[in-house]
CSV table of C-alpha atoms in Angstrom, one decimal:
chain,number,residue,atom,x,y,z
A,1,UNK,CA,122.7,137.4,95.7
A,2,UNK,CA,120.3,138.9,98.0
A,3,UNK,CA,117.0,136.9,97.8
A,4,UNK,CA,114.0,138.1,100.0
A,5,UNK,CA,110.8,136.1,101.1
A,6,UNK,CA,109.8,134.9,97.5
A,7,UNK,CA,111.9,133.5,94.7
A,8,UNK,CA,111.3,133.0,91.1
A,9,UNK,CA,113.5,130.5,90.2
A,10,UNK,CA,113.7,131.1,86.4
A,11,UNK,CA,114.7,134.5,87.0
A,12,UNK,CA,117.5,134.0,89.5
A,13,UNK,CA,118.9,130.9,88.2
A,14,UNK,CA,120.9,132.2,85.2
A,15,UNK,CA,124.2,130.5,83.9
A,16,UNK,CA,126.5,132.3,86.5
A,17,UNK,CA,124.4,131.3,89.5
A,18,UNK,CA,123.7,127.7,88.4
A,19,UNK,CA,127.4,126.9,87.6
A,20,UNK,CA,128.1,128.4,91.3
A,21,UNK,CA,125.5,126.1,92.9
A,22,UNK,CA,126.6,123.0,90.9
A,23,UNK,CA,130.3,123.8,91.8
A,24,UNK,CA,129.4,123.3,95.5
A,25,UNK,CA,128.1,119.9,94.5
A,26,UNK,CA,131.2,118.5,92.9
A,27,UNK,CA,132.5,116.6,95.9
A,28,UNK,CA,129.3,114.5,95.9
A,29,UNK,CA,129.4,110.8,94.8
A,30,UNK,CA,126.6,111.3,92.4
A,31,UNK,CA,128.0,114.3,90.7
A,32,UNK,CA,129.7,113.3,87.1
A,33,UNK,CA,132.7,114.7,85.7
A,34,UNK,CA,134.4,115.7,88.9
A,35,UNK,CA,137.9,116.1,87.5
A,36,UNK,CA,136.4,118.7,84.7
A,37,UNK,CA,135.2,122.2,85.2
A,38,UNK,CA,131.7,123.2,84.3
A,39,UNK,CA,131.6,125.6,81.4
A,40,UNK,CA,127.8,126.0,80.8
A,41,UNK,CA,124.6,125.3,83.0
A,42,UNK,CA,121.1,126.0,81.8
A,43,UNK,CA,118.0,125.6,83.5
A,44,UNK,CA,115.7,123.0,82.2
A,45,UNK,CA,112.8,123.4,84.5
A,46,UNK,CA,112.3,124.6,88.2
A,47,UNK,CA,109.1,122.6,90.0
A,48,UNK,CA,107.3,124.7,91.7
A,49,UNK,CA,108.6,127.7,89.7
A,50,UNK,CA,108.3,130.2,92.7
A,51,UNK,CA,109.2,129.3,96.4
A,52,UNK,CA,109.7,131.2,99.7
A,53,UNK,CA,111.8,130.8,102.8
A,54,UNK,CA,112.4,127.1,103.9
A,55,UNK,CA,110.5,125.6,100.8
A,56,UNK,CA,111.8,123.6,98.1
A,57,UNK,CA,111.8,122.9,94.3
A,58,UNK,CA,112.9,120.1,92.0
A,59,UNK,CA,115.7,122.0,89.9
A,60,UNK,CA,116.7,120.1,86.4
A,61,UNK,CA,119.8,121.4,84.9
A,62,UNK,CA,121.8,120.8,81.6
A,63,UNK,CA,125.2,120.9,82.0
A,64,UNK,CA,128.4,121.0,79.8
A,65,UNK,CA,132.1,120.6,81.0
A,66,UNK,CA,135.6,121.5,79.7
A,67,UNK,CA,136.2,117.9,78.4
A,68,UNK,CA,132.7,118.2,76.3
A,69,UNK,CA,130.5,116.1,78.6
A,70,UNK,CA,126.9,116.9,78.8
A,71,UNK,CA,124.1,115.8,81.1
A,72,UNK,CA,121.2,116.5,83.0
A,73,UNK,CA,121.2,116.5,86.8
A,74,UNK,CA,118.8,116.9,89.2
A,75,UNK,CA,119.3,119.2,92.3
A,76,UNK,CA,116.5,119.3,94.7
A,77,UNK,CA,117.2,122.9,96.0
A,78,UNK,CA,116.0,125.1,99.1
A,79,UNK,CA,115.9,128.7,99.9
A,80,UNK,CA,116.6,129.9,103.5
A,81,UNK,CA,118.1,132.9,104.7
A,82,UNK,CA,119.0,134.5,101.3
A,83,UNK,CA,120.6,131.6,99.9
A,84,UNK,CA,120.2,128.1,98.4
A,85,UNK,CA,120.8,124.8,100.0
A,86,UNK,CA,120.4,121.0,99.1
A,87,UNK,CA,116.6,120.3,99.9
A,88,UNK,CA,117.3,116.5,100.5
A,89,UNK,CA,120.0,117.0,103.1
A,90,UNK,CA,118.4,119.8,105.2
A,91,UNK,CA,114.8,118.0,104.8
A,92,UNK,CA,113.1,121.1,103.2
A,93,UNK,CA,112.1,118.6,100.4
A,94,UNK,CA,109.1,117.9,102.8
A,95,UNK,CA,107.2,121.3,101.0
A,96,UNK,CA,107.7,120.0,97.6
A,97,UNK,CA,106.5,116.3,98.6
A,98,UNK,CA,103.6,118.0,100.4
A,99,UNK,CA,102.4,119.7,97.5
A,100,UNK,CA,102.6,116.6,95.5
A,101,UNK,CA,100.9,114.6,97.8
A,102,UNK,CA,98.0,117.1,98.1
A,103,UNK,CA,97.3,117.7,94.3
A,104,UNK,CA,99.2,114.7,92.3
A,105,UNK,CA,101.2,117.2,90.3
A,106,UNK,CA,103.2,120.3,90.6
A,107,UNK,CA,103.8,122.8,87.9
A,108,UNK,CA,107.1,124.4,87.0
A,109,UNK,CA,108.1,126.9,84.7
A,110,UNK,CA,108.6,124.7,81.6
A,111,UNK,CA,106.8,121.3,82.7
A,112,UNK,CA,105.2,119.5,85.7
A,113,UNK,CA,106.1,116.6,88.0
A,114,UNK,CA,103.4,114.1,88.4
A,115,UNK,CA,103.1,110.8,90.6
A,116,UNK,CA,102.5,107.7,88.9
A,117,UNK,CA,102.5,104.2,89.9
A,118,UNK,CA,100.2,101.1,91.5
A,119,UNK,CA,100.2,102.7,95.0
A,120,UNK,CA,100.4,106.3,94.3
A,121,UNK,CA,97.5,107.3,96.1
A,122,UNK,CA,98.0,105.1,99.1
A,123,UNK,CA,101.4,107.1,99.4
A,124,UNK,CA,99.5,110.5,98.7
A,125,UNK,CA,97.4,109.9,101.6
A,126,UNK,CA,100.4,108.8,104.1
A,127,UNK,CA,102.4,111.7,103.0
A,128,UNK,CA,99.6,114.1,103.8
A,129,UNK,CA,99.0,112.6,107.2
A,130,UNK,CA,102.8,111.9,108.0
A,131,UNK,CA,104.5,114.6,106.6
A,132,UNK,CA,108.2,113.8,108.4
A,133,UNK,CA,110.9,113.8,106.0
A,134,UNK,CA,114.2,112.4,107.2
A,135,UNK,CA,117.4,112.2,104.9
A,136,UNK,CA,119.4,109.2,104.7
A,137,UNK,CA,123.0,110.4,105.5
A,138,UNK,CA,124.5,107.7,103.1
A,139,UNK,CA,127.1,108.2,100.6
A,140,UNK,CA,125.6,107.1,97.2
A,141,UNK,CA,125.2,107.7,93.7
A,142,UNK,CA,121.7,109.2,94.5
A,143,UNK,CA,119.9,110.9,97.4
A,144,UNK,CA,117.4,109.2,99.7
A,145,UNK,CA,115.1,110.2,102.3
A,146,UNK,CA,112.2,108.4,104.1
A,147,UNK,CA,108.7,109.4,104.7
A,148,UNK,CA,107.5,108.6,108.1
A,149,UNK,CA,108.6,104.9,108.9
A,150,UNK,CA,106.6,103.4,105.7
A,151,UNK,CA,108.4,104.8,102.6
A,152,UNK,CA,111.7,105.5,101.1
A,153,UNK,CA,112.2,107.8,98.4
A,154,UNK,CA,115.2,108.0,95.9
A,155,UNK,CA,116.1,110.9,94.0
A,156,UNK,CA,117.8,110.4,90.6
A,157,UNK,CA,120.3,112.8,90.5
A,158,UNK,CA,121.1,112.1,86.9
A,159,UNK,CA,117.6,110.9,85.8
A,160,UNK,CA,116.8,108.7,82.7
A,161,UNK,CA,113.1,108.1,81.3
A,162,UNK,CA,110.1,106.8,83.0
A,163,UNK,CA,111.2,103.3,81.8
A,164,UNK,CA,113.9,103.5,84.7
A,165,UNK,CA,114.5,100.2,85.5
A,166,UNK,CA,114.9,100.9,89.1
A,167,UNK,CA,111.2,101.2,89.1
A,168,UNK,CA,110.0,99.1,86.4
A,169,UNK,CA,111.8,96.1,87.3
A,170,UNK,CA,110.4,95.7,90.6
A,171,UNK,CA,107.0,96.6,89.3
A,172,UNK,CA,107.1,93.7,87.1
A,173,UNK,CA,108.3,91.2,89.7
A,174,UNK,CA,105.8,92.4,92.1
A,175,UNK,CA,102.7,92.2,89.9
A,176,UNK,CA,103.7,89.2,87.6
A,177,UNK,CA,105.4,86.9,90.0
A,178,UNK,CA,105.5,85.5,93.3
A,179,UNK,CA,109.2,86.8,94.1
A,180,UNK,CA,108.9,89.0,97.4
A,181,UNK,CA,112.4,89.5,98.4
A,182,UNK,CA,112.3,93.0,97.1
A,183,UNK,CA,110.8,96.1,98.8
A,184,UNK,CA,106.9,96.6,97.4
A,185,UNK,CA,107.3,99.3,94.7
A,186,UNK,CA,105.3,102.3,95.3
A,187,UNK,CA,105.3,104.9,92.7
A,188,UNK,CA,107.8,107.0,90.9
A,189,UNK,CA,107.5,111.3,90.0
A,190,UNK,CA,107.8,111.9,86.4
A,191,UNK,CA,108.9,115.3,84.9
A,192,UNK,CA,106.6,115.7,81.9
A,193,UNK,CA,106.2,116.7,78.9
A,194,UNK,CA,110.0,117.5,77.9
A,195,UNK,CA,112.2,116.3,79.0
A,196,UNK,CA,110.2,113.2,79.9
A,197,UNK,CA,112.3,112.2,83.2
A,198,UNK,CA,111.9,109.6,86.1
A,199,UNK,CA,112.9,112.0,88.9
A,200,UNK,CA,112.2,110.0,92.1
A,201,UNK,CA,111.1,106.3,92.9
A,202,UNK,CA,109.2,105.6,95.9
A,203,UNK,CA,109.1,102.2,97.4
A,204,UNK,CA,108.4,100.4,100.8
A,205,UNK,CA,110.9,101.3,103.5
A,206,UNK,CA,111.8,97.6,104.8
A,207,UNK,CA,113.0,97.2,108.2
A,208,UNK,CA,116.4,96.1,108.3
A,209,UNK,CA,119.6,95.3,110.1
A,210,UNK,CA,121.9,97.0,107.6
A,211,UNK,CA,123.1,95.5,104.2
A,212,UNK,CA,125.1,92.5,103.5
A,213,UNK,CA,128.2,94.8,102.4
A,214,UNK,CA,128.4,96.0,106.0
A,215,UNK,CA,127.8,92.3,107.5
A,216,UNK,CA,130.6,90.9,105.4
A,217,UNK,CA,132.8,94.0,106.1
A,218,UNK,CA,132.5,93.5,109.9
A,219,UNK,CA,133.1,89.7,109.3
A,220,UNK,CA,136.3,90.4,107.3
A,221,UNK,CA,137.4,92.8,110.1
A,222,UNK,CA,136.9,90.3,112.7
A,223,UNK,CA,139.0,87.9,110.4
A,224,UNK,CA,141.9,90.2,110.3
A,225,UNK,CA,141.9,90.8,113.9
A,226,UNK,CA,142.4,87.2,114.6
A,227,UNK,CA,145.1,87.0,111.9
A,228,UNK,CA,147.3,89.9,113.0
A,229,UNK,CA,146.9,88.7,116.6
A,230,UNK,CA,147.9,85.1,115.6
A,231,UNK,CA,144.8,83.4,116.2
A,232,UNK,CA,144.8,82.2,112.4
A,233,UNK,CA,143.6,78.6,113.7
A,234,UNK,CA,140.1,80.2,115.3
A,235,UNK,CA,138.9,81.7,112.1
A,236,UNK,CA,136.7,78.5,111.0
A,237,UNK,CA,133.7,80.1,112.7
A,238,UNK,CA,133.8,83.4,110.8
A,239,UNK,CA,134.3,81.4,107.6
A,240,UNK,CA,131.4,79.2,108.3
A,241,UNK,CA,129.0,82.3,109.0
A,242,UNK,CA,130.2,83.8,105.6
A,243,UNK,CA,129.5,80.4,104.0
A,244,UNK,CA,126.3,80.2,105.3
A,245,UNK,CA,125.4,84.0,104.1
A,246,UNK,CA,126.8,83.2,100.6
A,247,UNK,CA,124.7,80.0,100.3
A,248,UNK,CA,121.7,82.0,101.1
A,249,UNK,CA,122.4,84.9,98.7
A,250,UNK,CA,123.1,82.7,95.9
A,251,UNK,CA,119.9,81.0,96.4
A,252,UNK,CA,118.0,84.2,96.5
A,253,UNK,CA,119.7,85.6,93.5
A,254,UNK,CA,118.7,82.6,91.6
A,255,UNK,CA,115.1,82.8,92.6
A,256,UNK,CA,115.2,86.4,91.4
A,257,UNK,CA,116.3,85.4,87.8
A,258,UNK,CA,114.0,82.4,87.7
A,259,UNK,CA,111.2,85.0,88.3
A,260,UNK,CA,112.6,87.4,86.0
A,261,UNK,CA,112.7,84.5,83.2
A,262,UNK,CA,108.9,84.1,83.7
A,263,UNK,CA,108.3,87.6,82.9
A,264,UNK,CA,107.2,87.7,79.1
A,265,UNK,CA,105.9,91.4,78.9
A,266,UNK,CA,107.6,93.9,76.3
A,267,UNK,CA,110.9,94.5,77.2
A,268,UNK,CA,111.3,91.5,79.3
A,269,UNK,CA,111.0,88.1,77.9
A,270,UNK,CA,114.0,86.0,76.9
A,271,UNK,CA,116.0,85.2,73.7
A,272,UNK,CA,119.0,83.4,72.4
A,273,UNK,CA,122.7,84.9,72.4
A,274,UNK,CA,123.9,85.6,68.8
A,275,UNK,CA,127.1,86.2,67.4
A,276,UNK,CA,126.2,90.0,67.3
A,277,UNK,CA,125.7,89.7,71.0
A,278,UNK,CA,129.2,88.1,71.3
A,279,UNK,CA,130.7,90.9,69.2
A,280,UNK,CA,129.1,93.5,71.5
A,281,UNK,CA,130.3,91.7,74.7
A,282,UNK,CA,134.1,91.7,73.4
A,283,UNK,CA,133.7,95.5,72.1
A,284,UNK,CA,132.2,96.7,75.7
A,285,UNK,CA,135.3,94.6,77.3
A,286,UNK,CA,137.7,96.1,74.9
A,287,UNK,CA,136.2,99.7,75.5
A,288,UNK,CA,136.9,99.4,79.3
A,289,UNK,CA,140.3,98.0,78.6
A,290,UNK,CA,141.3,101.1,76.5
A,291,UNK,CA,139.7,103.3,79.0
A,292,UNK,CA,142.3,101.4,81.9
A,293,UNK,CA,145.0,101.9,79.2
A,294,UNK,CA,144.7,105.7,79.5
A,295,UNK,CA,145.1,105.9,82.7
A,296,UNK,CA,148.3,106.6,84.8
A,297,UNK,CA,148.2,103.1,86.8
A,298,UNK,CA,151.2,102.0,88.6
A,299,UNK,CA,150.6,99.7,91.4
A,300,UNK,CA,153.0,96.9,93.2
A,301,UNK,CA,151.3,93.5,93.2
A,302,UNK,CA,152.9,90.6,94.5
A,303,UNK,CA,156.5,92.2,94.0
A,304,UNK,CA,156.0,93.7,90.5
A,305,UNK,CA,155.3,96.8,89.3
A,306,UNK,CA,152.1,97.0,87.0
A,307,UNK,CA,151.5,99.9,84.8
A,308,UNK,CA,148.2,100.5,82.5
A,309,UNK,CA,150.2,99.0,79.6
A,310,UNK,CA,150.5,95.7,81.8
A,311,UNK,CA,147.1,95.6,82.5
A,312,UNK,CA,145.9,96.4,79.3
A,313,UNK,CA,148.1,93.5,77.8
A,314,UNK,CA,146.6,91.2,80.5
A,315,UNK,CA,143.1,91.9,79.7
A,316,UNK,CA,143.4,91.9,75.9
A,317,UNK,CA,145.2,88.6,75.8
A,318,UNK,CA,142.3,86.9,78.2
A,319,UNK,CA,139.5,87.9,75.9
A,320,UNK,CA,141.6,87.1,72.7
A,321,UNK,CA,141.9,83.5,73.8
A,322,UNK,CA,138.3,83.2,75.7
A,323,UNK,CA,135.9,80.4,74.4
A,324,UNK,CA,132.5,82.2,74.4
A,325,UNK,CA,130.8,79.5,72.6
A,326,UNK,CA,128.9,78.3,75.8
A,327,UNK,CA,127.0,81.3,75.4
A,328,UNK,CA,125.2,80.2,72.4
A,329,UNK,CA,123.1,78.0,74.3
A,330,UNK,CA,122.2,80.9,76.8
A,331,UNK,CA,119.0,82.8,76.7
A,332,UNK,CA,119.2,86.6,77.6
A,333,UNK,CA,116.8,88.0,80.0
A,334,UNK,CA,116.4,91.2,82.2
A,335,UNK,CA,118.7,91.1,85.1
A,336,UNK,CA,119.4,93.4,88.0
A,337,UNK,CA,122.4,94.9,86.5
A,338,UNK,CA,124.5,96.4,89.4
A,339,UNK,CA,124.3,93.5,91.9
A,340,UNK,CA,126.6,93.5,94.9
A,341,UNK,CA,126.5,93.1,98.7
A,342,UNK,CA,125.3,96.7,99.3
A,343,UNK,CA,122.2,96.3,97.3
A,344,UNK,CA,120.9,93.5,99.5
A,345,UNK,CA,119.4,94.0,103.0
A,346,UNK,CA,119.5,91.6,105.9
A,347,UNK,CA,115.7,91.4,107.0
A,348,UNK,CA,113.6,88.9,109.1
A,349,UNK,CA,112.1,88.4,105.4
A,350,UNK,CA,115.2,87.0,104.4
A,351,UNK,CA,117.6,89.1,102.1
A,352,UNK,CA,115.9,92.0,100.4
A,353,UNK,CA,117.2,93.1,96.9
A,354,UNK,CA,117.3,96.8,96.3
A,355,UNK,CA,118.2,99.5,93.6
A,356,UNK,CA,117.6,97.9,90.0
A,357,UNK,CA,118.8,101.0,88.1
A,358,UNK,CA,122.3,99.3,86.9
A,359,UNK,CA,125.7,100.3,86.9
A,360,UNK,CA,126.0,104.1,86.9
A,361,UNK,CA,128.6,104.3,84.0
A,362,UNK,CA,126.3,102.6,81.4
A,363,UNK,CA,123.6,104.1,79.5
A,364,UNK,CA,120.1,103.8,79.8
A,365,UNK,CA,119.5,101.3,76.8
A,366,UNK,CA,122.4,99.1,77.9
A,367,UNK,CA,120.8,99.2,81.5
A,368,UNK,CA,117.3,98.2,80.5
A,369,UNK,CA,118.3,95.5,77.6
A,370,UNK,CA,118.2,91.5,78.0
A,371,UNK,CA,121.6,90.2,79.1
A,372,UNK,CA,123.2,87.3,80.7
A,373,UNK,CA,122.3,86.7,84.3
A,374,UNK,CA,126.0,85.8,85.2
A,375,UNK,CA,126.7,89.8,85.2
A,376,UNK,CA,124.6,89.6,88.4
A,377,UNK,CA,126.6,86.7,89.7
A,378,UNK,CA,129.8,88.3,88.9
A,379,UNK,CA,128.8,91.4,90.9
A,380,UNK,CA,128.1,89.3,93.8
A,381,UNK,CA,131.2,87.4,93.9
A,382,UNK,CA,133.1,90.5,93.1
A,383,UNK,CA,131.8,92.0,96.1
A,384,UNK,CA,132.4,89.6,98.5
A,385,UNK,CA,136.1,89.9,97.3
A,386,UNK,CA,136.0,93.5,97.9
A,387,UNK,CA,134.5,93.0,101.5
A,388,UNK,CA,137.5,90.3,102.1
A,389,UNK,CA,139.9,92.5,100.6
A,390,UNK,CA,138.9,95.9,102.2
A,391,UNK,CA,141.0,95.9,105.5
A,392,UNK,CA,144.0,93.8,104.1
A,393,UNK,CA,144.5,95.9,100.6
A,394,UNK,CA,147.6,97.5,101.7
A,395,UNK,CA,149.2,94.4,103.3
A,396,UNK,CA,150.4,91.8,100.9
A,397,UNK,CA,150.6,88.8,103.6
A,398,UNK,CA,147.0,89.7,104.6
A,399,UNK,CA,145.9,90.1,101.3
A,400,UNK,CA,147.0,86.5,100.4
A,401,UNK,CA,145.2,85.1,103.1
A,402,UNK,CA,141.9,86.9,102.7
A,403,UNK,CA,142.1,86.1,98.9
A,404,UNK,CA,142.4,82.4,99.7
A,405,UNK,CA,139.0,82.7,101.9
A,406,UNK,CA,137.5,84.9,98.8
A,407,UNK,CA,138.1,82.4,96.3
A,408,UNK,CA,136.4,79.6,98.5
A,409,UNK,CA,133.5,81.8,99.2
A,410,UNK,CA,133.4,82.4,95.3
A,411,UNK,CA,133.0,78.5,94.9
A,412,UNK,CA,130.2,78.2,97.4
A,413,UNK,CA,128.4,80.8,95.8
A,414,UNK,CA,128.6,79.7,92.2
A,415,UNK,CA,128.1,75.9,93.2
A,416,UNK,CA,124.7,76.9,95.2
A,417,UNK,CA,123.6,79.1,92.3
A,418,UNK,CA,124.3,76.6,89.7
A,419,UNK,CA,122.5,73.9,92.0
A,420,UNK,CA,119.1,76.1,92.0
A,421,UNK,CA,119.5,77.5,88.3
A,422,UNK,CA,120.9,74.4,86.2
A,423,UNK,CA,117.3,73.6,84.8
A,424,UNK,CA,117.1,77.2,83.3
A,425,UNK,CA,118.3,78.1,80.0
A,426,UNK,CA,119.9,81.5,81.4
A,427,UNK,CA,123.1,79.7,82.2
A,428,UNK,CA,125.4,77.1,80.3
A,429,UNK,CA,124.0,73.7,81.3
A,430,UNK,CA,127.5,72.1,81.6
A,431,UNK,CA,129.2,73.1,85.0
A,432,UNK,CA,132.5,73.5,83.7
A,433,UNK,CA,131.3,75.9,81.0
A,434,UNK,CA,129.2,77.5,83.7
A,435,UNK,CA,132.4,78.3,85.8
A,436,UNK,CA,134.6,79.3,83.1
A,437,UNK,CA,131.7,81.8,81.6
A,438,UNK,CA,131.2,83.2,85.2
A,439,UNK,CA,134.9,83.8,85.4
A,440,UNK,CA,134.7,85.7,82.0
A,441,UNK,CA,132.2,88.0,83.8
A,442,UNK,CA,134.1,88.5,86.9
A,443,UNK,CA,137.1,89.8,84.8
A,444,UNK,CA,135.1,92.1,82.8
A,445,UNK,CA,133.5,93.3,86.3
A,446,UNK,CA,136.8,93.8,87.7
A,447,UNK,CA,138.0,96.0,84.8
A,448,UNK,CA,134.8,98.0,85.1
A,449,UNK,CA,135.8,98.3,88.7
A,450,UNK,CA,139.0,99.4,88.2
A,451,UNK,CA,137.9,102.1,85.8
A,452,UNK,CA,135.5,103.5,88.3
A,453,UNK,CA,137.7,103.4,91.2
A,454,UNK,CA,140.3,105.6,89.1
A,455,UNK,CA,137.8,108.2,88.8
A,456,UNK,CA,136.0,108.0,92.2
A,457,UNK,CA,138.1,106.2,95.0
A,458,UNK,CA,141.7,106.0,93.5
A,459,UNK,CA,142.7,104.2,97.2
A,460,UNK,CA,140.5,101.6,96.3
A,461,UNK,CA,141.9,100.4,93.1
A,462,UNK,CA,144.5,98.1,94.3
A,463,UNK,CA,141.3,95.6,95.2
A,464,UNK,CA,140.2,95.1,91.6
A,465,UNK,CA,143.6,95.2,90.3
A,466,UNK,CA,145.1,92.7,92.6
A,467,UNK,CA,142.2,90.4,91.3
A,468,UNK,CA,143.0,91.0,87.5
A,469,UNK,CA,146.6,90.5,88.1
A,470,UNK,CA,146.2,87.0,90.2
A,471,UNK,CA,143.4,85.7,87.9
A,472,UNK,CA,144.9,86.7,84.4
A,473,UNK,CA,148.6,85.9,85.4
A,474,UNK,CA,147.6,82.4,86.9
A,475,UNK,CA,148.1,82.9,90.4
A,476,UNK,CA,145.2,82.5,92.6
A,477,UNK,CA,143.4,81.9,89.6
A,478,UNK,CA,140.0,80.5,89.4
A,479,UNK,CA,140.3,79.7,85.4
């Protein structure tokens, strides 16, 4: 395709061109249906509709695949030297952001994108004066870039409605409570009128020393180094540092949940668990188990080979015999939904929690619904186990040592969280019931992780798989 100077996107982005453009993006972490072929692609909108060399547009595409999957994706596109490129990766999205900052809205071929939010005008003024865009070269399920040093923008590659929890939850926390362990939410870019989509969220760019995933990973690496060099006896200082961090994180997560419990606006509030909720929990759990059963897993764990049927049987037997009755005294609230070490930044202000959009595999309704805060708690304890297991995942002896430390840190986190939250109806009031219910959510999270890793990072599946085997078969169990 030969393009010159000015491009009318609705004219050139036909089906075959879109399929070719999207095929180049299949290796990206955010791209859905990696194992499928794209059979159809339809341009929903291009904003703005006309661009020139080194300019960019937000391109919204409806795709269909060989498996029957269908979804809308966002691909910020740039035109330069007669070809298209990713506008976030090459920084040319600055042309689109400058247009938006000037007018507050940019029209496309079938709609427009507008900026809305409590600090939208503040951002527009800053963007006009500091139009310097820097892409963040990190592999994640969305794409991010900074504007100057003050703001960070996230492009939702698989957009949902403007009720997007990644924006609405921080706004409620910031405007309705005193909880400040989050970046200040600024605004979001919305495509309207149809489809009504949250395209980009904008928040304060908090200066930080990286996230807690990298922090725990480095400590874990040091730990493994001491083990492998015969210095097992001198790991207590590392474990003490991890213990201190786990305690601080547990307190911060508990304070976030307390703040969310206090919000009584529509879509928030709190309500008791019902028998219908328990039925849905079991159904969701078994859906995950069934998805795992359909895989071709074959893993050697603790001297035994486990295949997909073995995992399914372990998982099913667990839920069949689990006592859910403590949940009937628990109240559901809004919660983070995808909390792990990588979603918390290390800063001089203390831990800063980011990315409230929820788990990528969950639907929009589920990500915005009320639920049990122990899903967040399980996300944290499972993430700690991931960090401890990362460098030992291919070594059975080392894995056994790091698993012991992981279980100790799990207990530290859960005890600190319970101590901070035991007066709230968001968790079982009895400590033993609390620990058992937390264990259920940890198992559910591990099953979710196993499915995710099979589809995205097969080399990592041994981490949740080993945790499932050791927990559900009784060895290394916290039940």
